[in-house]
mmCIF file of C-alpha atoms in Angstrom:
data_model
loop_
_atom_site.group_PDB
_atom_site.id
_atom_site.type_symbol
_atom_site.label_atom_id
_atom_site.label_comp_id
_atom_site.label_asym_id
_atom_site.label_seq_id
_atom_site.Cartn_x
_atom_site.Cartn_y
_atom_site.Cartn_z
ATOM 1 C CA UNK A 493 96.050 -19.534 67.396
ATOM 2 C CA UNK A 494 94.997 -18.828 63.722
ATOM 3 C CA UNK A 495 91.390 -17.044 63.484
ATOM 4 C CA UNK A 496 89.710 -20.043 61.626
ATOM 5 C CA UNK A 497 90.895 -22.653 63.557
ATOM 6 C CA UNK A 498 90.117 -20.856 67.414
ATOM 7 C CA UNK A 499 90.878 -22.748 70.055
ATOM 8 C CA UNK A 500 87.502 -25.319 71.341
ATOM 9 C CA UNK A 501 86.891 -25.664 75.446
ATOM 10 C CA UNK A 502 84.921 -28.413 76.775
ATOM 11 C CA UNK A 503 82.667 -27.316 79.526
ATOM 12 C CA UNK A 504 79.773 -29.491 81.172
ATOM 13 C CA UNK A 505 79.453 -31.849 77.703
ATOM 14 C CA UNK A 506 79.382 -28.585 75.600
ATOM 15 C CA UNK A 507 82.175 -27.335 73.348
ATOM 16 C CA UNK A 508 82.602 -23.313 73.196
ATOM 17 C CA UNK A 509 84.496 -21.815 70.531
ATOM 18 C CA UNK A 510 87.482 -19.240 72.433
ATOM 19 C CA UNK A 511 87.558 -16.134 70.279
ATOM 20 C CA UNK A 512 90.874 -14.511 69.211
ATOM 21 C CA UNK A 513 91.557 -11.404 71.142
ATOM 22 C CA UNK A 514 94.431 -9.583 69.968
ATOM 23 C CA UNK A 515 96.701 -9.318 73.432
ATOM 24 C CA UNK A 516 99.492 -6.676 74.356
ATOM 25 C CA UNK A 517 102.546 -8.054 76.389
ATOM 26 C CA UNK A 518 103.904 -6.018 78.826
ATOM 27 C CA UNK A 519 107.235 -5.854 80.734
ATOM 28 C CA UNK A 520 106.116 -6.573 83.814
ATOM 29 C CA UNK A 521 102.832 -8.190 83.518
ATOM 30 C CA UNK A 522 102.455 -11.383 85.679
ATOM 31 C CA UNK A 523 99.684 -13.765 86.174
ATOM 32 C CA UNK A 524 97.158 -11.647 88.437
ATOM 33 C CA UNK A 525 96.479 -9.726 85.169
ATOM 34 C CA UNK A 526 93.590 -9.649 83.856
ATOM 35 C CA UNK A 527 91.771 -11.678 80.985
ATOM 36 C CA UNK A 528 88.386 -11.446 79.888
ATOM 37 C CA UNK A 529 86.946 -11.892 76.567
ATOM 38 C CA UNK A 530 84.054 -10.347 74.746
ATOM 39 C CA UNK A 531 80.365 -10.592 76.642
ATOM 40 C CA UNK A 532 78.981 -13.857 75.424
ATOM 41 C CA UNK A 533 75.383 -14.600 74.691
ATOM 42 C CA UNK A 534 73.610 -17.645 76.479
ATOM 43 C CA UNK A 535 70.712 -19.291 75.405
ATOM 44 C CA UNK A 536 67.790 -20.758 76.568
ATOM 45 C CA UNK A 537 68.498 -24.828 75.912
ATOM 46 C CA UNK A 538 72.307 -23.614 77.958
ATOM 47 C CA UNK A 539 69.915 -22.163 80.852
ATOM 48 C CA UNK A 540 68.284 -25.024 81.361
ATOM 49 C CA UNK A 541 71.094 -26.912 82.006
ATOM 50 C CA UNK A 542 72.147 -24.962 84.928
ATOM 51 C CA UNK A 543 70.746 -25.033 88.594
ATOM 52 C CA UNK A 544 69.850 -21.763 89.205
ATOM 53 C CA UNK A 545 67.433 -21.214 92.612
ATOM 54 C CA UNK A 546 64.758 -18.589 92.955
ATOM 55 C CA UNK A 547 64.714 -16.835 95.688
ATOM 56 C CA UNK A 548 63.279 -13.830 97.787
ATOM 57 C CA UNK A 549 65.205 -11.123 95.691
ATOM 58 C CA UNK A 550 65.661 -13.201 92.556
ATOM 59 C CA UNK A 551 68.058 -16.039 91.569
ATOM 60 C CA UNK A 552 71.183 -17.476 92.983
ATOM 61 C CA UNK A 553 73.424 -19.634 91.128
ATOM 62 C CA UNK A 554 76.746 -21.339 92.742
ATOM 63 C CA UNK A 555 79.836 -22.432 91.004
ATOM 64 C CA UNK A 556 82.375 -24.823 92.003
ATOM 65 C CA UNK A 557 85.889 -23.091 91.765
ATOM 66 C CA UNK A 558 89.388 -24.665 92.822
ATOM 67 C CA UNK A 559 90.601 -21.393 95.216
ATOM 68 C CA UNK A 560 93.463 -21.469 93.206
ATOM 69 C CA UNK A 561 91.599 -20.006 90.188
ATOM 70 C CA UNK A 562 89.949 -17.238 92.256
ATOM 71 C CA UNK A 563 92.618 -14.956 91.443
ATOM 72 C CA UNK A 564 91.540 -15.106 87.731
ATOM 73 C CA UNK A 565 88.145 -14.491 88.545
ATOM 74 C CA UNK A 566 88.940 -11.322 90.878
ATOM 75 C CA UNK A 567 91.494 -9.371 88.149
ATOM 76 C CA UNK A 568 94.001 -7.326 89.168
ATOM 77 C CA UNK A 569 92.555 -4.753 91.344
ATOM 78 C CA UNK A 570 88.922 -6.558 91.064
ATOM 79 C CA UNK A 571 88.222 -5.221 87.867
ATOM 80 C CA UNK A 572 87.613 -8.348 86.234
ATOM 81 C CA UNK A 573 84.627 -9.503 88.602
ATOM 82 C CA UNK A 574 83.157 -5.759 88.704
ATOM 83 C CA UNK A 575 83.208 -5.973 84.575
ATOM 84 C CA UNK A 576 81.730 -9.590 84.708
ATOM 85 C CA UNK A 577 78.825 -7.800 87.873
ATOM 86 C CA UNK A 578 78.657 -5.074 85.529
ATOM 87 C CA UNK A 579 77.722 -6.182 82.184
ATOM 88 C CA UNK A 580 75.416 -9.750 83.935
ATOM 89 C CA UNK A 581 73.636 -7.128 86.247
ATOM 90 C CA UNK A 582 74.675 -9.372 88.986
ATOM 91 C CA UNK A 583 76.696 -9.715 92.169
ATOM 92 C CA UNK A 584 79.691 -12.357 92.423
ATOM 93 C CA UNK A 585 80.730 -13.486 95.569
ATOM 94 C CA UNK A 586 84.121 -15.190 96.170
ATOM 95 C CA UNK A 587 85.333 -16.881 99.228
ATOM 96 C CA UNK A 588 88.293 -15.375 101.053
ATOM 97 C CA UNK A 589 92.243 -16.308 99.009
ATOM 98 C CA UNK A 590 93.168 -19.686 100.081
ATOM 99 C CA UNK A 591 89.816 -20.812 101.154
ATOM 100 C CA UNK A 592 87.789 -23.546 99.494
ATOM 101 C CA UNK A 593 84.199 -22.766 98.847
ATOM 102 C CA UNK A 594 81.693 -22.074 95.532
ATOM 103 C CA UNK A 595 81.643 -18.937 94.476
ATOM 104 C CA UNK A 596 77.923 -17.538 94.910
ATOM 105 C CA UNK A 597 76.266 -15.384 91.668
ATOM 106 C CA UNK A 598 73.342 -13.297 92.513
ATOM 107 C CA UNK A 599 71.170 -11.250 90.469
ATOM 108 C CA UNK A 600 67.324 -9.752 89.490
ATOM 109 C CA UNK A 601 67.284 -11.966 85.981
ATOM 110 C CA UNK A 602 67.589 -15.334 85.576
ATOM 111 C CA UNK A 603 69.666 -15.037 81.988
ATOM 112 C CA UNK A 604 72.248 -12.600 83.940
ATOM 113 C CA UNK A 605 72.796 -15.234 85.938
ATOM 114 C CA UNK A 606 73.086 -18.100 84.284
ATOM 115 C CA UNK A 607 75.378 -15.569 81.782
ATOM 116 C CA UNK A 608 77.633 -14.501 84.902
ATOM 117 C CA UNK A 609 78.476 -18.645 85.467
ATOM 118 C CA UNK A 610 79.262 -19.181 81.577
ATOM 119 C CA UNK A 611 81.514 -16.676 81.696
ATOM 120 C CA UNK A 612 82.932 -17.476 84.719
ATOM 121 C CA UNK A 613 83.147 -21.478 83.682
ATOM 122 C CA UNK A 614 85.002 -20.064 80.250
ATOM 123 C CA UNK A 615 87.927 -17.861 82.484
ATOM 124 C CA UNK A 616 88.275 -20.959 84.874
ATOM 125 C CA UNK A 617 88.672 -23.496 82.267
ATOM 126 C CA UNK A 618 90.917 -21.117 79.900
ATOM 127 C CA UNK A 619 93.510 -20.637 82.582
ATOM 128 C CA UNK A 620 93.244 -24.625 84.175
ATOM 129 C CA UNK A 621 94.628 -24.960 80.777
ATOM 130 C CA UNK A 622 97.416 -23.067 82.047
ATOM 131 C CA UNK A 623 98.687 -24.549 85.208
ATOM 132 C CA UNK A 624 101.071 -27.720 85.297
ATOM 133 C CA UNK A 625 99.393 -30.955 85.312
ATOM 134 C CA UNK A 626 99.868 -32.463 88.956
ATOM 135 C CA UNK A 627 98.267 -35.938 88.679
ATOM 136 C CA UNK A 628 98.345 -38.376 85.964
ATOM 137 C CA UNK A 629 96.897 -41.612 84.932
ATOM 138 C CA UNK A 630 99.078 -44.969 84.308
ATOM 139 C CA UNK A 631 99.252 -48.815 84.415
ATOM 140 C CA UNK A 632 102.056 -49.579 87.016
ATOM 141 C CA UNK A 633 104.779 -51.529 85.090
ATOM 142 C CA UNK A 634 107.265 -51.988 88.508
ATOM 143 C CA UNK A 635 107.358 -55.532 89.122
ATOM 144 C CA UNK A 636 110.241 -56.992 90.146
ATOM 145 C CA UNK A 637 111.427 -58.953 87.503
ATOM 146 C CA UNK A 638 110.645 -55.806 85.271
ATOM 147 C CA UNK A 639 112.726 -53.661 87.004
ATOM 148 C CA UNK A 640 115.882 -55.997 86.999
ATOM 149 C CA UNK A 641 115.295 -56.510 83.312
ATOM 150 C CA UNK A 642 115.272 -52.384 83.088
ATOM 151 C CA UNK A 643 118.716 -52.576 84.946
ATOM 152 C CA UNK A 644 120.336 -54.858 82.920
ATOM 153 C CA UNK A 645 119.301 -52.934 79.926
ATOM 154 C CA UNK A 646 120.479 -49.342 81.583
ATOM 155 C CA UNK A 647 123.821 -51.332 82.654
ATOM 156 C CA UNK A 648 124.194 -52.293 78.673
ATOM 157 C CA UNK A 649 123.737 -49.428 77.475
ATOM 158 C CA UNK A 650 125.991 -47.428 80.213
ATOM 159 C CA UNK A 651 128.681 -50.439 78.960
ATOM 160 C CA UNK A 652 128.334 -49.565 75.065
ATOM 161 C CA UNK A 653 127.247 -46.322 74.770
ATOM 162 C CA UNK A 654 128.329 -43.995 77.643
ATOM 163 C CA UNK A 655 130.762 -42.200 75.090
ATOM 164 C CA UNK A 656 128.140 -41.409 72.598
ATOM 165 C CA UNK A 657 127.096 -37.463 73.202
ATOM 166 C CA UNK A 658 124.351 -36.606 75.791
ATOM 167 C CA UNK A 659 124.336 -40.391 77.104
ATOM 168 C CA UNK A 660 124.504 -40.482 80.849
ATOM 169 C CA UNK A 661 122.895 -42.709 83.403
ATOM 170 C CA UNK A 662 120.798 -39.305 84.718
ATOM 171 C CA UNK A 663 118.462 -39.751 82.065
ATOM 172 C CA UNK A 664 117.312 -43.329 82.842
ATOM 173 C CA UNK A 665 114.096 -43.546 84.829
ATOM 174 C CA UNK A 666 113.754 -44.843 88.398
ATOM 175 C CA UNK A 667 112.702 -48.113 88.173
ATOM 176 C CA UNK A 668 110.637 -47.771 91.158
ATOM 177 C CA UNK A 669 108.801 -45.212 88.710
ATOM 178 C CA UNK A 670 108.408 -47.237 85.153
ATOM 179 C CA UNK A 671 104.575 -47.041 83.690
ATOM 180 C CA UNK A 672 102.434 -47.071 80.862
ATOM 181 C CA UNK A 673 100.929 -43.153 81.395
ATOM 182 C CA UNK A 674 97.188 -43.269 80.078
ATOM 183 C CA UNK A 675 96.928 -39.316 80.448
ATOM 184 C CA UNK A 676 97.437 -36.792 82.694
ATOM 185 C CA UNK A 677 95.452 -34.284 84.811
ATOM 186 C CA UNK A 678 94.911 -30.824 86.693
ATOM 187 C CA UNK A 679 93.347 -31.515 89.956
ATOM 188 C CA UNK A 680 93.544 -27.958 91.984
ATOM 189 C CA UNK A 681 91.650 -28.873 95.288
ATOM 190 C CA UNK A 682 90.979 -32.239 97.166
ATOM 191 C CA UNK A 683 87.325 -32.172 95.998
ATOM 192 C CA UNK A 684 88.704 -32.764 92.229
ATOM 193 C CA UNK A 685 91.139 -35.621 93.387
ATOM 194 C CA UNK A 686 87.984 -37.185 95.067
ATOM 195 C CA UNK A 687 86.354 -36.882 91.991
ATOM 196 C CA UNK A 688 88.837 -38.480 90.163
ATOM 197 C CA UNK A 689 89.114 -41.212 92.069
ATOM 198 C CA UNK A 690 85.569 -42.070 92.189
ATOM 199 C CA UNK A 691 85.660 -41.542 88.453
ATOM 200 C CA UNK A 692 88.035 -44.489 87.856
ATOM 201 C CA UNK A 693 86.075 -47.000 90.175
ATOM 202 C CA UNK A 694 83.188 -46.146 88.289
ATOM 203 C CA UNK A 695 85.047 -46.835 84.819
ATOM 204 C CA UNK A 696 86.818 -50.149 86.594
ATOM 205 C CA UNK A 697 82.688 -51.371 87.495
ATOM 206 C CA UNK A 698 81.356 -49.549 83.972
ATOM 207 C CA UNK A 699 83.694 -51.480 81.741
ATOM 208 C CA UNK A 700 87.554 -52.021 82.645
ATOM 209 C CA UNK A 701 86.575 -55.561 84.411
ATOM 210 C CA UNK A 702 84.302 -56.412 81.382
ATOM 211 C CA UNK A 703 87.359 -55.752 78.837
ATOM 212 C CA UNK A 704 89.951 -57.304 81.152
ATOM 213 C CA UNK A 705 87.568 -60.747 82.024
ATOM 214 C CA UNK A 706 88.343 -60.241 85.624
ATOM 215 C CA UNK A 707 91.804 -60.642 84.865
ATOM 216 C CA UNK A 708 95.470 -59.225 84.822
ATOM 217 C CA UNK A 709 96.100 -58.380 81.460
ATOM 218 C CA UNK A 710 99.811 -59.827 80.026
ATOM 219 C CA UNK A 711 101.284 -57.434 78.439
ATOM 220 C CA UNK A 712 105.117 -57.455 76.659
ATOM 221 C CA UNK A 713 107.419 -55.069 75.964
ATOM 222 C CA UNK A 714 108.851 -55.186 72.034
ATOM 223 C CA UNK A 715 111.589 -53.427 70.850
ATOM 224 C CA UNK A 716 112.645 -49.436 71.647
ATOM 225 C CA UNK A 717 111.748 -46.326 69.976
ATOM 226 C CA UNK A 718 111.882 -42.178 70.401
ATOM 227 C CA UNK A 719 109.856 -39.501 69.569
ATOM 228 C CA UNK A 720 111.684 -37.034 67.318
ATOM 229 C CA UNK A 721 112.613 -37.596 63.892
ATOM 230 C CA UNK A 722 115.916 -37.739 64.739
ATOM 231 C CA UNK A 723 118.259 -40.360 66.745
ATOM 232 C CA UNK A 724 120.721 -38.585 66.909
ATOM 233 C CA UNK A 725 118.940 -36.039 68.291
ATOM 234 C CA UNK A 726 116.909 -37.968 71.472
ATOM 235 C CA UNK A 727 115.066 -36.365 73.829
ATOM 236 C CA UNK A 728 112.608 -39.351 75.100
ATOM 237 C CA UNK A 729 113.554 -43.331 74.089
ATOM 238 C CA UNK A 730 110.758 -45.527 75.077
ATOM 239 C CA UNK A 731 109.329 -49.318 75.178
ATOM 240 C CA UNK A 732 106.774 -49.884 73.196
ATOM 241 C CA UNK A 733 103.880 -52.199 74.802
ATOM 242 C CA UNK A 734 101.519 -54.498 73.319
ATOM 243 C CA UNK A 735 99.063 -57.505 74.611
ATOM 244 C CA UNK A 736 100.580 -60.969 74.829
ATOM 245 C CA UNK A 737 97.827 -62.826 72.964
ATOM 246 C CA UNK A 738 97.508 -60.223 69.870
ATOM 247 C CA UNK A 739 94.445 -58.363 71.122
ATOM 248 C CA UNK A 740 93.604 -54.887 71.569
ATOM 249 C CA UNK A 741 91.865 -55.058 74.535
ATOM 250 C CA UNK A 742 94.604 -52.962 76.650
ATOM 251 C CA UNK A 743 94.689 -50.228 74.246
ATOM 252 C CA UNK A 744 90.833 -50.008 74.130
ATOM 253 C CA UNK A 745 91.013 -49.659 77.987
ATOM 254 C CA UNK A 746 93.139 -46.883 77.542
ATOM 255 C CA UNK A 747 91.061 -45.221 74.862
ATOM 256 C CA UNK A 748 87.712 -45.366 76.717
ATOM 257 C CA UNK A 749 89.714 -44.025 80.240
ATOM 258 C CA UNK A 750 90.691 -41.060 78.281
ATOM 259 C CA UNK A 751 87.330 -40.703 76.754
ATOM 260 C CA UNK A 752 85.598 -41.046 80.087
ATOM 261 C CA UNK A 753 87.881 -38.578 81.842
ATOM 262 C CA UNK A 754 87.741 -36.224 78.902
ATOM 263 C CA UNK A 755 83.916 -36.311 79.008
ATOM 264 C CA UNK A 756 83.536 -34.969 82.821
ATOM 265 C CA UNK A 757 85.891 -32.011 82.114
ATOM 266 C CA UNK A 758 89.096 -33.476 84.358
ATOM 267 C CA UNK A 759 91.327 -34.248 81.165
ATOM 268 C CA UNK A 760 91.896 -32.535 78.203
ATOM 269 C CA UNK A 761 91.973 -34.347 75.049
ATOM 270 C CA UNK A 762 95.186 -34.243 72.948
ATOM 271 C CA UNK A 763 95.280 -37.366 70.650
ATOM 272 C CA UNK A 764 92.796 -39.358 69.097
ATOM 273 C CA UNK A 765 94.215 -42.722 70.066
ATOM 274 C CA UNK A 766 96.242 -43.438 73.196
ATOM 275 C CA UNK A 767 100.053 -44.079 72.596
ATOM 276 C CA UNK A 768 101.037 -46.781 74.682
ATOM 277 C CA UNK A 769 104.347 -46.426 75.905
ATOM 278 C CA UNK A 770 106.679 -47.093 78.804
ATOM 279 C CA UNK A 771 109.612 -44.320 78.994
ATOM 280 C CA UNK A 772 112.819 -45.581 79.623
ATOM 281 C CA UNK A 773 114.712 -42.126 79.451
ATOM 282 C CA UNK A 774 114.312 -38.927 79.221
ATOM 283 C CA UNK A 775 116.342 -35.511 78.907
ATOM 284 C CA UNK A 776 113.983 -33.798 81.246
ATOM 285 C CA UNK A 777 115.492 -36.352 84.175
ATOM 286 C CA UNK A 778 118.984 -34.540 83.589
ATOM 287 C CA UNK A 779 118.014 -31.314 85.797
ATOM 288 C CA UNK A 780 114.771 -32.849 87.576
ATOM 289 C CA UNK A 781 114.528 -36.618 88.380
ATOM 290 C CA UNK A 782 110.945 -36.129 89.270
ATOM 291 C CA UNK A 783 109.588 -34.815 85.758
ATOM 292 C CA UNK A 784 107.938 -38.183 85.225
ATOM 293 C CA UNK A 785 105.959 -37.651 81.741
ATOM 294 C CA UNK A 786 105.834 -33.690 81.661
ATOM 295 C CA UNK A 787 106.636 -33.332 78.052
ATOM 296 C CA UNK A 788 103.449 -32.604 77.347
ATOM 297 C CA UNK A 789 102.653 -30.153 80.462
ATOM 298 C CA UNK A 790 102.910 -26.213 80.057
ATOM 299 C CA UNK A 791 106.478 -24.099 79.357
ATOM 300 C CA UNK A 792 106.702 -21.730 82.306
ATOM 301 C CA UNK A 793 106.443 -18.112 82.031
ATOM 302 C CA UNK A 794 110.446 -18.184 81.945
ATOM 303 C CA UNK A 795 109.878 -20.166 78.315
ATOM 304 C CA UNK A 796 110.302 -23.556 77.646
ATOM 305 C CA UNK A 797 112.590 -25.911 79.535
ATOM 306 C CA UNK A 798 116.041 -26.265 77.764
ATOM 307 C CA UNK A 799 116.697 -29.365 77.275
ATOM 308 C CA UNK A 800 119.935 -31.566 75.824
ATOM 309 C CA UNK A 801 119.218 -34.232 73.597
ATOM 310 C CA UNK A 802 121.556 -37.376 73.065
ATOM 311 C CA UNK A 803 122.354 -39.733 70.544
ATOM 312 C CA UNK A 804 120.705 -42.678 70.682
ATOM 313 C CA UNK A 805 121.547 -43.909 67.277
ATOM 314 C CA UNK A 806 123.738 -46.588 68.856
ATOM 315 C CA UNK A 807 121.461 -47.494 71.723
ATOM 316 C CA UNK A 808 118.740 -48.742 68.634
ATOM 317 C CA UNK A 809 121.382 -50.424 66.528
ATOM 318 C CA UNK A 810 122.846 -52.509 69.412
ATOM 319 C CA UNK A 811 120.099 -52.722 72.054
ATOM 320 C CA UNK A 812 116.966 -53.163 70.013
ATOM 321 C CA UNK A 813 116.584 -57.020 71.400
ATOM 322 C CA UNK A 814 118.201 -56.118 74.608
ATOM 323 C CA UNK A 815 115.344 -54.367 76.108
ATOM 324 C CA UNK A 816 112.693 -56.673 74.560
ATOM 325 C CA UNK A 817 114.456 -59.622 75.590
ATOM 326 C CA UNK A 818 114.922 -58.119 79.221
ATOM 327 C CA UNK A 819 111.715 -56.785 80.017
ATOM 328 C CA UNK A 820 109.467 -59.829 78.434
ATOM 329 C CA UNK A 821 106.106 -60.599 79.626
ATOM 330 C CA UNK A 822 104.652 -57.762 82.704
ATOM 331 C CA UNK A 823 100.917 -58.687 84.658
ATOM 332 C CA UNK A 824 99.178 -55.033 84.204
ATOM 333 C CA UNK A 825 96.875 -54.533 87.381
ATOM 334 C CA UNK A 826 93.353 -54.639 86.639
ATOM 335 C CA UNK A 827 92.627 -50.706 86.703
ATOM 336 C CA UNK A 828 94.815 -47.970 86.180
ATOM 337 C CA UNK A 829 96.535 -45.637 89.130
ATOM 338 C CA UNK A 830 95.931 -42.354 89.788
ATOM 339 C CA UNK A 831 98.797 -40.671 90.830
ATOM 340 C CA UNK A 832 100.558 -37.639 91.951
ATOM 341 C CA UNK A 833 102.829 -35.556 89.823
ATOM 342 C CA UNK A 834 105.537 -34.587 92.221
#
């Protein structure tokens, strides 16, 4: 992270600036450690925007916490919530490990309350940025007559190309499986996954149906193309999608979903536009079948995933029409899916 460009978090509407904090690494550290940056003022205008209750011995403020993240709250040893008690002048209590349940902040002053929550909103969205994403967001493109048109195409290129390096049929998805992903997600508790769900049916009422006229959208699948720079150097090949009768009106969809979903704090926001893709392999299915579109999700404390690429140079020469011929026209459904990373 360079010190003029710091990295922005998105909490409640409001975007905080994360100052750099020059970290040691140790041997042995592991992820109870703790983190905690410098105090942070809060204003007035961000007071107001938080329910804080008066009561007999002052003000009470509670905060809704996946129990996943209470370990990041806590510290190692519970020095990070007596520094947060500490320096707020207030008392943070946190339901039992494993249990679900806001954690309660207490105090004499309103403002060390209301500071004890933006702190504890900053830590909870910092390391949510850390965990694996475990639900995404996708048009379903498994009909059928799509998936024997992405078997003919994974027979061809088994038939042409199975002695170019890296090819194998291991990296072709399940065809069960094949969709356009819109984004994906980190839903920690079943509260979140309720929220998400309500969240779409609100942006299927809001505007989805108004975009889509009440209808499937017809959607086509033209030509193939990877991510890297290099083909002969593949990790991900991919369809490319686009609307039958010219239109954007699939790809605007997508854009407002993301924007929607970025807005309430469940998504984070990584490109300006959608890209609107269907994967059709993928290195990552060579050691796990189930990685699904986790090229984007977090390296693990081991480092990043090795991964072998192959060369798809011949796939894009000979195959090019193949897979647009194959796949042709698709019905989208009229909202997108939430579903479950497994």
């Amino acid at each position: 992270m360079e010190v003029l460009r710091p990295q922005l978090i998105r909490i409640e509407g409001r975007i905080y600036r994360k100052n750099f904090i020059q970290e040691q690494t140790y041997q042995h550290e592991d992820e109870d450690d703790d983190f905690y940056g410098e105090p942070m003022e809060c204003s007035e205008e961000l007071g107001d925007s938080y329910v804080v209750d008066q009561t007999e011995r002052g003000f009470q403020c509670a905060v809704s916490v996946p129990s996943l993240l209470f370990k990041y709250i806590i510290g190692k040893k519970g020095e990070t919530r007596k520094k947060l008690e500490m320096e707020t002048r207030t008392s943070i209590n946190i339901p039992k490990p494993g249990v679900e349940g806001e954690i309660v902040i207490t105090g004499q002053q309103r403002g060390g309350v209301i500071s004890a929550k933006t702190r504890i909103d900053v830590l909870v969205e910092s390391f949510r940025r850390k965990q694996p994403f475990t639900h995404f967001l996708s048009f379903s493109l498994n009909q059928p007559d799509v998936q024997e048109g992405f078997l003919k195409f994974q027979e061809k290129v088994l038939e042409k190309c199975s002695m170019d390096r890296g090819v194998s049929s291991c990296l072709f998805q399940n065809p069960a499986k094949l969709h356009l992903t819109i984004g994906t997600l980190v839903l920690l508790n079943d509260q979140e996954i309720q929220w998400a769900c309500e969240l779409l049916q609100q942006c299927k009422e809001d505007f989805i149906n108004k975009i889509a006229g009440g209808k499937a959208l017809l959607a086509e699948m033209l030509g193939i193309e990877y991510m890297n720079d290099d083909p002969s150097m593949m990790d991900v090949l991919y369809a490319k999608v686009h609307m039958k009768d010219g239109s954007d009106r699939l790809q605007v969809i997508a854009d407002q979903l993301v924007e929607r979903f970025v807005s309430s704090g469940l998504m984070m926001k990584e490109w300006d536009k959608v890209k609107l893709h269907a994967t059709v392999m993928n290195t990552l299915f060579r050691k796990d079948p189930t990685a699904e579109d986790r090229n984007n999700a977090p390296a693990s404390k081991s480092g990043p995933r090795e991964r072998e690429s192959f060369d798809g140079r011949n796939i894009l020469k000979n195959l090019v029409t193949c897979i647009t011929g194959s796949l042709g026209i698709i019905s989208l459904p009229e909202t997108s899916c939430l579903q479950t990373s497994i």
